[in-house]
Coordinates of C-alpha atoms in Angstrom, one line a residue:
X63 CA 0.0 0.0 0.0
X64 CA 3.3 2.5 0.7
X65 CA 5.1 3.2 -2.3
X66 CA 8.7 2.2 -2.1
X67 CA 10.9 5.0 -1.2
X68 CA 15.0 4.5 -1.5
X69 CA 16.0 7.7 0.1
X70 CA 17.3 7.9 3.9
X71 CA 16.5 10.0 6.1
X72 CA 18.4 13.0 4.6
X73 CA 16.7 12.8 1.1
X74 CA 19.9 10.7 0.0
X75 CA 20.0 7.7 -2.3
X76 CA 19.7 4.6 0.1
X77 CA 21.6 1.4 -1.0
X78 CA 19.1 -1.6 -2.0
X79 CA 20.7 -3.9 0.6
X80 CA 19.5 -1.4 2.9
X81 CA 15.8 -2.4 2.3
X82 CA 16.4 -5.9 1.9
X83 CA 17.7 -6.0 5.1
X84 CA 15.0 -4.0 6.8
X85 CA 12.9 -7.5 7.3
X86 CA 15.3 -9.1 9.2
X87 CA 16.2 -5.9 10.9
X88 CA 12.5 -5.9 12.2
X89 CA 12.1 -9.4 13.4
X90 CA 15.3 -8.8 14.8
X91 CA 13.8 -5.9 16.8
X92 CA 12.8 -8.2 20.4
X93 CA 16.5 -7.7 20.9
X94 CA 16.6 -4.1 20.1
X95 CA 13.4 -3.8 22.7
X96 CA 16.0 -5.4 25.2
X97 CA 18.3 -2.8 25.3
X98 CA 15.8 -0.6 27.2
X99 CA 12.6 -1.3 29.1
X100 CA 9.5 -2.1 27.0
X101 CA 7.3 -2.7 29.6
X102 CA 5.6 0.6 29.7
X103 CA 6.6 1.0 33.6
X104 CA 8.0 4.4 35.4
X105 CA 10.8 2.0 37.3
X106 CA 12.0 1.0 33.4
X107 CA 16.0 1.7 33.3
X108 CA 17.5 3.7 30.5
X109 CA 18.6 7.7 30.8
X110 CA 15.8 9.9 32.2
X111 CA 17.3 13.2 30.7
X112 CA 18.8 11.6 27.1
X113 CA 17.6 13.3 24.8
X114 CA 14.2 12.4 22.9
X115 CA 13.4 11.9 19.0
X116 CA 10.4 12.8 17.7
X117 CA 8.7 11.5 14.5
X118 CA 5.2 13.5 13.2
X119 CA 3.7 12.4 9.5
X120 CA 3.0 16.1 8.8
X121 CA 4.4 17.9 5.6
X122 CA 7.8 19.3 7.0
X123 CA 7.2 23.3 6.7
X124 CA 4.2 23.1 7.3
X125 CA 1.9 24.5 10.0
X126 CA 1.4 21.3 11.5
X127 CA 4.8 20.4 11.7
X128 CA 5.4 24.6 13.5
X129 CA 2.8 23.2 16.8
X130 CA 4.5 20.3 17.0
X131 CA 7.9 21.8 17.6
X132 CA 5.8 24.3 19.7
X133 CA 4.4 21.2 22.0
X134 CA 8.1 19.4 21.9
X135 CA 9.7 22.9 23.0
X136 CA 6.8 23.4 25.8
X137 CA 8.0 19.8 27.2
X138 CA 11.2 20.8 27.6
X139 CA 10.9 23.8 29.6
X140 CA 8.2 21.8 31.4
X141 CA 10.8 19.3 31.9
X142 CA 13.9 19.7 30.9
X143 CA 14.1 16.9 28.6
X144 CA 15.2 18.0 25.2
X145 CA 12.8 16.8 22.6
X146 CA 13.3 16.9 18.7
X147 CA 10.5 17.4 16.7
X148 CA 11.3 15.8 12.4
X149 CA 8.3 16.1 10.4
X150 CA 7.6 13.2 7.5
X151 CA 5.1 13.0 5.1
X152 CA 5.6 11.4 1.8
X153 CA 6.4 7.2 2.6
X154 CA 6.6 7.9 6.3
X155 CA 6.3 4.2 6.8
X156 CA 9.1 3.6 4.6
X157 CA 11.4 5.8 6.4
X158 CA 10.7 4.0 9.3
X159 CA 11.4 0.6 8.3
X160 CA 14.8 2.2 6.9
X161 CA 15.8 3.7 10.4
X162 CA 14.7 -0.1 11.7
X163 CA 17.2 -1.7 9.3
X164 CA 20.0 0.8 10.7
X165 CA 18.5 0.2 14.1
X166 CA 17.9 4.2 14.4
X167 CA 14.6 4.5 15.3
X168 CA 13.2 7.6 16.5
X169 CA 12.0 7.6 20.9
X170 CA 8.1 8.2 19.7
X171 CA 6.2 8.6 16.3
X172 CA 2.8 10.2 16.5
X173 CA 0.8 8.3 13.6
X174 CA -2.2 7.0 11.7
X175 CA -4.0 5.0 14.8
X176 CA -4.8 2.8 11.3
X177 CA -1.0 2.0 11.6
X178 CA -1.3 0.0 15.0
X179 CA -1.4 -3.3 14.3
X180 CA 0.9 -3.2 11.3
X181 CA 3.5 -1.6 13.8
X182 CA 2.8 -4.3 16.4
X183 CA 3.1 -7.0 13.9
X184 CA 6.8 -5.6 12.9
X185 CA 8.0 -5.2 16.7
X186 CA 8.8 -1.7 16.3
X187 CA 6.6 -0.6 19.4
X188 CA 6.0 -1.4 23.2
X189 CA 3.6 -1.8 25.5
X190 CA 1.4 1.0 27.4
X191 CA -0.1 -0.2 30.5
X192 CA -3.1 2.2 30.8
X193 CA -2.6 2.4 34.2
X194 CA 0.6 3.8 34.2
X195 CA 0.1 6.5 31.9
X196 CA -0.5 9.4 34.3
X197 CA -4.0 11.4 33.1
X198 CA -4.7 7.7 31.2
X199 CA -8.5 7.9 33.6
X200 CA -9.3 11.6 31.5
X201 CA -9.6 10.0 28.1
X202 CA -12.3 9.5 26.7
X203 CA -13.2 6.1 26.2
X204 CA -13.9 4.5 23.2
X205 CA -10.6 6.7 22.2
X206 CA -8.3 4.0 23.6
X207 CA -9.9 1.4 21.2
X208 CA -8.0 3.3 18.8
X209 CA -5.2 2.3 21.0
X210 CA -6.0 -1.7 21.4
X211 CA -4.3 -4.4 19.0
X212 CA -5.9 -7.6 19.0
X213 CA -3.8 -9.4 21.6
X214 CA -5.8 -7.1 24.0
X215 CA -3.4 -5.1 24.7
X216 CA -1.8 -1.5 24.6
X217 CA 0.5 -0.2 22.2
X218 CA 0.2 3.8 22.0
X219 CA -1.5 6.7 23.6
X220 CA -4.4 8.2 22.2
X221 CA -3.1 11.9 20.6
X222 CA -6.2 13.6 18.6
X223 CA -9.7 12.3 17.6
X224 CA -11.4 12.9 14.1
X225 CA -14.3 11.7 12.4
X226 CA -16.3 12.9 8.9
X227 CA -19.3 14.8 8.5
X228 CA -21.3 16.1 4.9
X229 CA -19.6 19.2 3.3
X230 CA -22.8 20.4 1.5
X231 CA -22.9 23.2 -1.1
X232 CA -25.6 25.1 1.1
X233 CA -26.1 28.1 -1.6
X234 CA -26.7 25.3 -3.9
X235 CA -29.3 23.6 -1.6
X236 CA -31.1 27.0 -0.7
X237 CA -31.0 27.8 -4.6
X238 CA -33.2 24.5 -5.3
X239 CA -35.2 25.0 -2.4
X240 CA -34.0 21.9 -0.2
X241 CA -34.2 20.7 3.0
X242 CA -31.5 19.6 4.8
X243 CA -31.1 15.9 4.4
X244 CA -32.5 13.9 7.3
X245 CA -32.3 10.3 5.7
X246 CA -30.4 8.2 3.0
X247 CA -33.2 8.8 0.5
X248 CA -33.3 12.3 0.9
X249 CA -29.4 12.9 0.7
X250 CA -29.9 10.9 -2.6
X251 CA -32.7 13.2 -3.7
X252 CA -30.1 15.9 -3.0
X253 CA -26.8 14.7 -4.9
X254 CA -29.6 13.8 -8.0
X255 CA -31.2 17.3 -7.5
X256 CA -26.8 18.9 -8.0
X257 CA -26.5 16.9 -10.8
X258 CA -29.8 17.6 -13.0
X259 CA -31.0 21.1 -11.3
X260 CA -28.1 23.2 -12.5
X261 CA -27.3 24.3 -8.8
X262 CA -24.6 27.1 -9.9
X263 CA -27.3 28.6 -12.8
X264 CA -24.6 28.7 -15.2
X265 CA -26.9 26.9 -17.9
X266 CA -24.7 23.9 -18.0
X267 CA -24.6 20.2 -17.0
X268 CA -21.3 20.5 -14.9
X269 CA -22.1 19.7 -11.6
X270 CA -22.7 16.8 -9.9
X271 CA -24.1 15.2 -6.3
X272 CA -21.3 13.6 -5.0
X273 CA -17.7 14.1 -4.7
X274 CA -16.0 10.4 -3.4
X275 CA -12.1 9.3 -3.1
X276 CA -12.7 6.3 -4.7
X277 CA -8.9 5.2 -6.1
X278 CA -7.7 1.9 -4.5
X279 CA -4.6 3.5 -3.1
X280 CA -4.6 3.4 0.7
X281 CA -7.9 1.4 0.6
X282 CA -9.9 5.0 -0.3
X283 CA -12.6 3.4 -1.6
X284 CA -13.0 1.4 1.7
X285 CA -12.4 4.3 4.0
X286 CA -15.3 5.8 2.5
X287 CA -17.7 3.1 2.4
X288 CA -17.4 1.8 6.2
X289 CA -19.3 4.9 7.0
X290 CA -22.3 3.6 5.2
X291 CA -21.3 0.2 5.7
X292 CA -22.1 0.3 9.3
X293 CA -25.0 2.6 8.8
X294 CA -27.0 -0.1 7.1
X295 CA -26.2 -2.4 9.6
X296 CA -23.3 -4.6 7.8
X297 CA -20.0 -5.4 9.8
X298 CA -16.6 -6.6 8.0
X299 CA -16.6 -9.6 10.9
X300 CA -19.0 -11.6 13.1
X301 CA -17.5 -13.2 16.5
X302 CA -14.7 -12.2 18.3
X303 CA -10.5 -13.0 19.0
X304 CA -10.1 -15.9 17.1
X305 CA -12.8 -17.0 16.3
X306 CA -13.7 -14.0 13.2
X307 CA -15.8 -15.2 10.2
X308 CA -16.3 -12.3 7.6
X309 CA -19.9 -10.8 7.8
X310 CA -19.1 -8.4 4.4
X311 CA -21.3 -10.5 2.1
X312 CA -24.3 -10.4 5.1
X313 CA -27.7 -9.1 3.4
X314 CA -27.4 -5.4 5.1
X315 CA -23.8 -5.5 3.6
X316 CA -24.7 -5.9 0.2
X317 CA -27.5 -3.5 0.1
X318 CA -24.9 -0.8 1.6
X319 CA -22.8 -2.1 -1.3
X320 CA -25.7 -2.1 -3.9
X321 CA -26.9 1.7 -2.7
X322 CA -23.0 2.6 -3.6
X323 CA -22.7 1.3 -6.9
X324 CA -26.4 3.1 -7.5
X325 CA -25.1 6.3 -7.0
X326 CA -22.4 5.4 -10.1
X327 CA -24.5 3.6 -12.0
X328 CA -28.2 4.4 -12.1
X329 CA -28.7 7.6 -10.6
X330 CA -25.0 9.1 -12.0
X331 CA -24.4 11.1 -9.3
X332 CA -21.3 11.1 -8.7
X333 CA -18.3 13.5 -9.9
X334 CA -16.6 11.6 -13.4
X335 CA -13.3 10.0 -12.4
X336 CA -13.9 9.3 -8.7
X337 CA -12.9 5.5 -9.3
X338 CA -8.9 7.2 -9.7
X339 CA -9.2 10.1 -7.0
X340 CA -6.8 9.7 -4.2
X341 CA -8.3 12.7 -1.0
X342 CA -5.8 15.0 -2.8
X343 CA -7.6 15.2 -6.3
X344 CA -10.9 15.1 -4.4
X345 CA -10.7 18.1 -2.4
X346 CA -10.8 20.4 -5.4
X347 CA -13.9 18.9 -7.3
X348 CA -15.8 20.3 -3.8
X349 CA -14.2 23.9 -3.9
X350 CA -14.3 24.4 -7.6
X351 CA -17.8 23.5 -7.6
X352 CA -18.0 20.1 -9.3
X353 CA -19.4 18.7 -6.5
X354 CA -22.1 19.4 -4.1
X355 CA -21.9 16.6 -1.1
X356 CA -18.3 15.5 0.3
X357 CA -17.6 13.5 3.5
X358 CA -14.4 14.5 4.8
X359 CA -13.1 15.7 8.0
X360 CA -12.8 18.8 9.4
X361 CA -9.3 19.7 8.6
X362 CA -10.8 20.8 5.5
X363 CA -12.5 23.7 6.7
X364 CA -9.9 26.2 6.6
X365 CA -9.0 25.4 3.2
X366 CA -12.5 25.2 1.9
X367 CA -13.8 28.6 3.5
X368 CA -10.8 30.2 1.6
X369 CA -10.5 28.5 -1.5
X370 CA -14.9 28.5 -1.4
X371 CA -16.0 30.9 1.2
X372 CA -17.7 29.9 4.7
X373 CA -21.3 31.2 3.3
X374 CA -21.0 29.0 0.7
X375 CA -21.3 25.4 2.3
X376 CA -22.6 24.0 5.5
X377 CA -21.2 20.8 7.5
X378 CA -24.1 18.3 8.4
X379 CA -24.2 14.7 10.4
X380 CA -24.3 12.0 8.0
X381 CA -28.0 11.0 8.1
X382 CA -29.1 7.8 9.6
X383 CA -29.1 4.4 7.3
X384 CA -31.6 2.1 7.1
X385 CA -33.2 0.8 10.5
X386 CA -32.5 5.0 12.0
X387 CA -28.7 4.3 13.3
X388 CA -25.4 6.4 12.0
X389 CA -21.7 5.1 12.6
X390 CA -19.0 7.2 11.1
X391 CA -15.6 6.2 10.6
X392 CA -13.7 7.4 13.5
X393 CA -9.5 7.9 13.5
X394 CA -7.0 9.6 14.4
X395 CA -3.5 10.1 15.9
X396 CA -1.4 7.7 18.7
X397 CA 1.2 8.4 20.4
X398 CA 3.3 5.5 19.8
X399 CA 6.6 4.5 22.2
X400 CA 8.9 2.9 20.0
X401 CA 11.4 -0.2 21.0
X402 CA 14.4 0.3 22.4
X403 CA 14.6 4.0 23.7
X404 CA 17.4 5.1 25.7
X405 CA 14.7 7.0 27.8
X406 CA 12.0 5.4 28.4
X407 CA 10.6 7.1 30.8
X408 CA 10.6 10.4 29.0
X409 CA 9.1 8.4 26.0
X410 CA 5.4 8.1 28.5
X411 CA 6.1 11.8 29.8
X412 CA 6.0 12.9 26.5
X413 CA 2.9 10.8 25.5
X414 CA 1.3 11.9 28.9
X415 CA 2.0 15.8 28.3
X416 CA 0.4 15.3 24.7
X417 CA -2.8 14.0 26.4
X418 CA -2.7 16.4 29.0
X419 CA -5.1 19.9 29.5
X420 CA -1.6 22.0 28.1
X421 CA -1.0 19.4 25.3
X422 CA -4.4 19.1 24.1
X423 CA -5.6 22.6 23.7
X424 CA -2.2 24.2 22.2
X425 CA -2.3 20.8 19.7
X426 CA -6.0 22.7 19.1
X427 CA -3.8 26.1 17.8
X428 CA -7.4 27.7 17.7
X429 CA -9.3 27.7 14.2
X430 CA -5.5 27.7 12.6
X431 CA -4.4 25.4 9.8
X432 CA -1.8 24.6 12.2
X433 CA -4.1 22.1 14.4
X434 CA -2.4 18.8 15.1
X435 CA -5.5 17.8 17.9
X436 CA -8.5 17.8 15.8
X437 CA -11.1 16.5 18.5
X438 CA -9.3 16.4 22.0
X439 CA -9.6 12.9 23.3
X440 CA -9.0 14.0 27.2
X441 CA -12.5 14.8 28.3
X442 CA -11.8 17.4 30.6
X443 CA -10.4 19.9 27.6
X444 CA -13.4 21.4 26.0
X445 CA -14.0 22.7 22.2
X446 CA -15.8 25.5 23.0
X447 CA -12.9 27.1 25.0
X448 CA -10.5 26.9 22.6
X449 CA -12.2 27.1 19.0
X450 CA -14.9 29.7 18.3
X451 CA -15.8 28.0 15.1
X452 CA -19.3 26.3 15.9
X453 CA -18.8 23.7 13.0
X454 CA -16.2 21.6 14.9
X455 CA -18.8 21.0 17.4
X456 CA -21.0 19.3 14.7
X457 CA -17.6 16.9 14.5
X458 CA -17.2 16.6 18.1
X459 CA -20.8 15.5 18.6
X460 CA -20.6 12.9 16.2
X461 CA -17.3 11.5 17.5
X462 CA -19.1 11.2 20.7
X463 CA -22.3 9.7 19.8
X464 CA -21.5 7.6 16.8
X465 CA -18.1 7.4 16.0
X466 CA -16.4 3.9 15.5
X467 CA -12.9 2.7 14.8
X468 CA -12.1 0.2 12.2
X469 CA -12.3 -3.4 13.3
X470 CA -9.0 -4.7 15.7
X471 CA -7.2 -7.2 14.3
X472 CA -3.8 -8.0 14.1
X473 CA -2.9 -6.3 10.8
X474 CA -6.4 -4.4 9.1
X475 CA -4.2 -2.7 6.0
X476 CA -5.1 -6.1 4.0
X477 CA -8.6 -6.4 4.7
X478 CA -9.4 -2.5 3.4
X479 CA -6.9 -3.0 0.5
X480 CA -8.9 -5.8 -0.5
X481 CA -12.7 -4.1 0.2
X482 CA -11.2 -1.1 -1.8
X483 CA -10.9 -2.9 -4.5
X484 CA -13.7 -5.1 -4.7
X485 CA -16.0 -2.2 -4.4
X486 CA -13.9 0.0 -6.6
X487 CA -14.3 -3.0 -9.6
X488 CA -17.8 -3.0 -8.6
X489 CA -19.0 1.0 -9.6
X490 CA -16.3 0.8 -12.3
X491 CA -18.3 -2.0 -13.6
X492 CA -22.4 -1.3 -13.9
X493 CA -23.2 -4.7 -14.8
X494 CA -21.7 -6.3 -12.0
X495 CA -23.4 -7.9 -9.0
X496 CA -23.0 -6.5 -5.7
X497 CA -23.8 -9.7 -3.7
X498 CA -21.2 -12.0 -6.3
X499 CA -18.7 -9.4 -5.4
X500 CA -19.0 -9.5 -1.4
X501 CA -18.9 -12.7 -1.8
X502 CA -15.7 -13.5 -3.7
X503 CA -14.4 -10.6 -0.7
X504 CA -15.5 -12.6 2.1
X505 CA -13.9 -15.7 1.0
X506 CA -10.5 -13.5 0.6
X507 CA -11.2 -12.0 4.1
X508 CA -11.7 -15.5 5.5
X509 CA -8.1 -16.4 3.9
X510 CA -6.6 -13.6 5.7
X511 CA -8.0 -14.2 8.9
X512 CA -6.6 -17.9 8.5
X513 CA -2.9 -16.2 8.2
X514 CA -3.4 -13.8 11.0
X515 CA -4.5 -16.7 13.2
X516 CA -7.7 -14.8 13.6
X517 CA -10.6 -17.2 12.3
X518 CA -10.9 -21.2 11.3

């Protein structure tokens, strides 16, 4: 799913030997853990005052990457600890298996919470006993799901919280005289109404209803559809541990599946190209007014409400599915200790000032583009006090009520790389059958849970 990246960690040329060792560098990694304490406790050896390396997937220059330094140079005068903030983006994962091979890794990463298991498969992280992680109690709950790998245990800190809501072109909506969508059916009516009403009165058939991320890279398509997918009432797996059997092809699956590929197929509604659009080619088919309905998160805001204008669009709840329930995807950021630290303790006092009152509402940096903490996931920090923007509450209220993380098991990058791109060979292809295709994906789910040990 990561593209394969040959350059170190200063942008140089890195020899091939150096990522086919990275494997065996990995699995070699138990020992690595060895040399300092990976059992997540305060009386764990190591150097309290070494030094600590920070690793942040944010686009280095960016305003993300500024409030991280800012939080990394407020834990040092906090406590005296120096902490280095190095902003990744582009094959962050990559880069990290490279400083593996060379047995370099960084003290923490903060990270996809989507990366867990694939980071507990490789060894690269340790355990977090919850108890021991000093403000652990103010989280919010379901947040340390995001935190859970399917041995039932710890491996990171929750960081930030985010989940998706409907960017709808409101001016369009008022235009044709629509209510706000309170129902699947309507928000259908609504994305049919964009594409045939000419919504921007420019005489011309160049809008359309929805705008989707429906390429296979990253598993897209998936991350889209789970929203619905649970909506309806379907789940990727019945059971639990290890005993999983795939519940993709149930009968509230495929009508989530079959509604999808109607929106392609029969009622057209959908921008042209979506089956190719990574997040980055779909954000502008929204603010250039292709598009009328995107689900997306609200780190979009500040770039919609310049590149669009805030009058322009409103941000609503996804409407309940069938049988009156809503799930949204909900993800997010860990804090992540990484094997092996020389300071190991200063690896959980930097998790625990991230989750802390201080950490939480500076990784807010206001209504900025600069906000690393989305949603805060300690529930004593409240939105209100820090962003005057009313919309994130809309975010923050869905979070709470019906936001869900993907399934745990022991490695999920397969199983949404594979339901990407079922379903994305399913709208590319009008004729095809919904059910046929959730069944030929539960079969490959059931052959995956067999490798991870999961199901029989």
């Amino acid at each position: 799913m990561n593209r394969t990246d040959r350059t170190d960690r200063t942008g140089r040329r890195a020899a091939p030997t150096v990522l086919a060792a990275s494997l065996a560098a990995v699995l070699a990694l138990g020992t690595l853990a060895g040399c300092g304490a990976d059992d997540g406790s305060d009386n764990a050896g190591g150097d309290d005052k070494a030094p600590l390396e920070i690793w942040v997937r944010k686009p280095p220059g960016s305003p993300t990457e500024k409030t991280h330094q800012d939080l990394a140079a407020a834990f040092t005068k906090a406590t005296g600890v120096e902490a280095k903030v190095t902003a990744l983006f582009d094959d962050f994962e990559t880069k990290l298996q490279q400083a593996a091979a060379q047995k370099d890794l960084p003290d923490l990463i903060v990270n996809d919470t989507a990366q867990l298991g694939t980071l507990v498969k490789q060894g690269l992280v340790r355990e977090v006993r919850q108890s021991e992680v000093a403000g652990g109690d103010q989280l919010i709950p379901s947040s340390w799901e995001a935190a859970r790998a399917a041995d039932g245990k710890y491996y990171g800190v929750p960081f930030s919280a985010q989940t998706f809501a409907l960017f709808v072109r409101k001016d369009w909506r008022e235009k044709l005289g629509i209510a706000p969508p309170a129902d699947w059916d309507q928000l259908d009516a609504l994305a049919t109404a964009f594409t045939t009403g000419d919504p921007d009165g420019n005489g011309k058939a160049d809008t359309y209803g929805y705008v989707i991320p429906g390429t296979t890279k990253r598993g897209y398509m998936d991350w889209y559809f789970s929203s619905f997918l649970w909506s309806a009432g379907g789940e990727y797996f019945s059971g639990e541990g290890k005993s999983l059997k795939p519940a993709i092809d149930s009968p509230a699956a495929i009508a989530a599946a079959r509604h999808l590929k109607d929106q392609f197929c029969a009622d057209k509604s959908v921008v042209p190209g979506a089956v190719t659009a990574e997040t980055t080619q779909a954000h502008p088919l929204f603010e250039t007014g292709k598009g009328g309905i995107y689900l997306t998160g609200p780190y979009n805001m500040a770039r919609f409400d310049k590149a669009l204008g805030k009058d322009k669009y409103e941000v609503l709840p996804l409407p309940p599915g069938p049988g009156g329930k809503s799930a949204v995807l909900a993800e997010g950021e860990n804090t992540y200790l990484m094997a092996g630290s020389k300071n190991p303790k200063g690896q959980l006092k930097y998790a625990e000032f991230l989750i802390g009152a201080e950490g939480q509402s500076a990784g807010m940096a206001g209504d900025t583009a600069g906000n690393v903490v989305r949603l805060p996931v300690n529930k004593s920090v409240k939105l209100s006090a820090v962003r005057q923007d009313a919309r994130w509450q809309v975010f923050d209220e869905v979070y709470r009520e019906s936001g869900r993380y993907s399934p745990v098991v022991k490695e999920w990058t397969p199983f949404r790389q594979a339901s990407a791109e079922a379903l994305n060979g399913m709208v590319a292809d009008c004729g095809s059958d919904p059910g046929a295709v959730l069944g030929r994906l539960a079969a490959s789910f059931a052959e995956e849970l067999k490798k991870q040990g999961a199901g029989s």
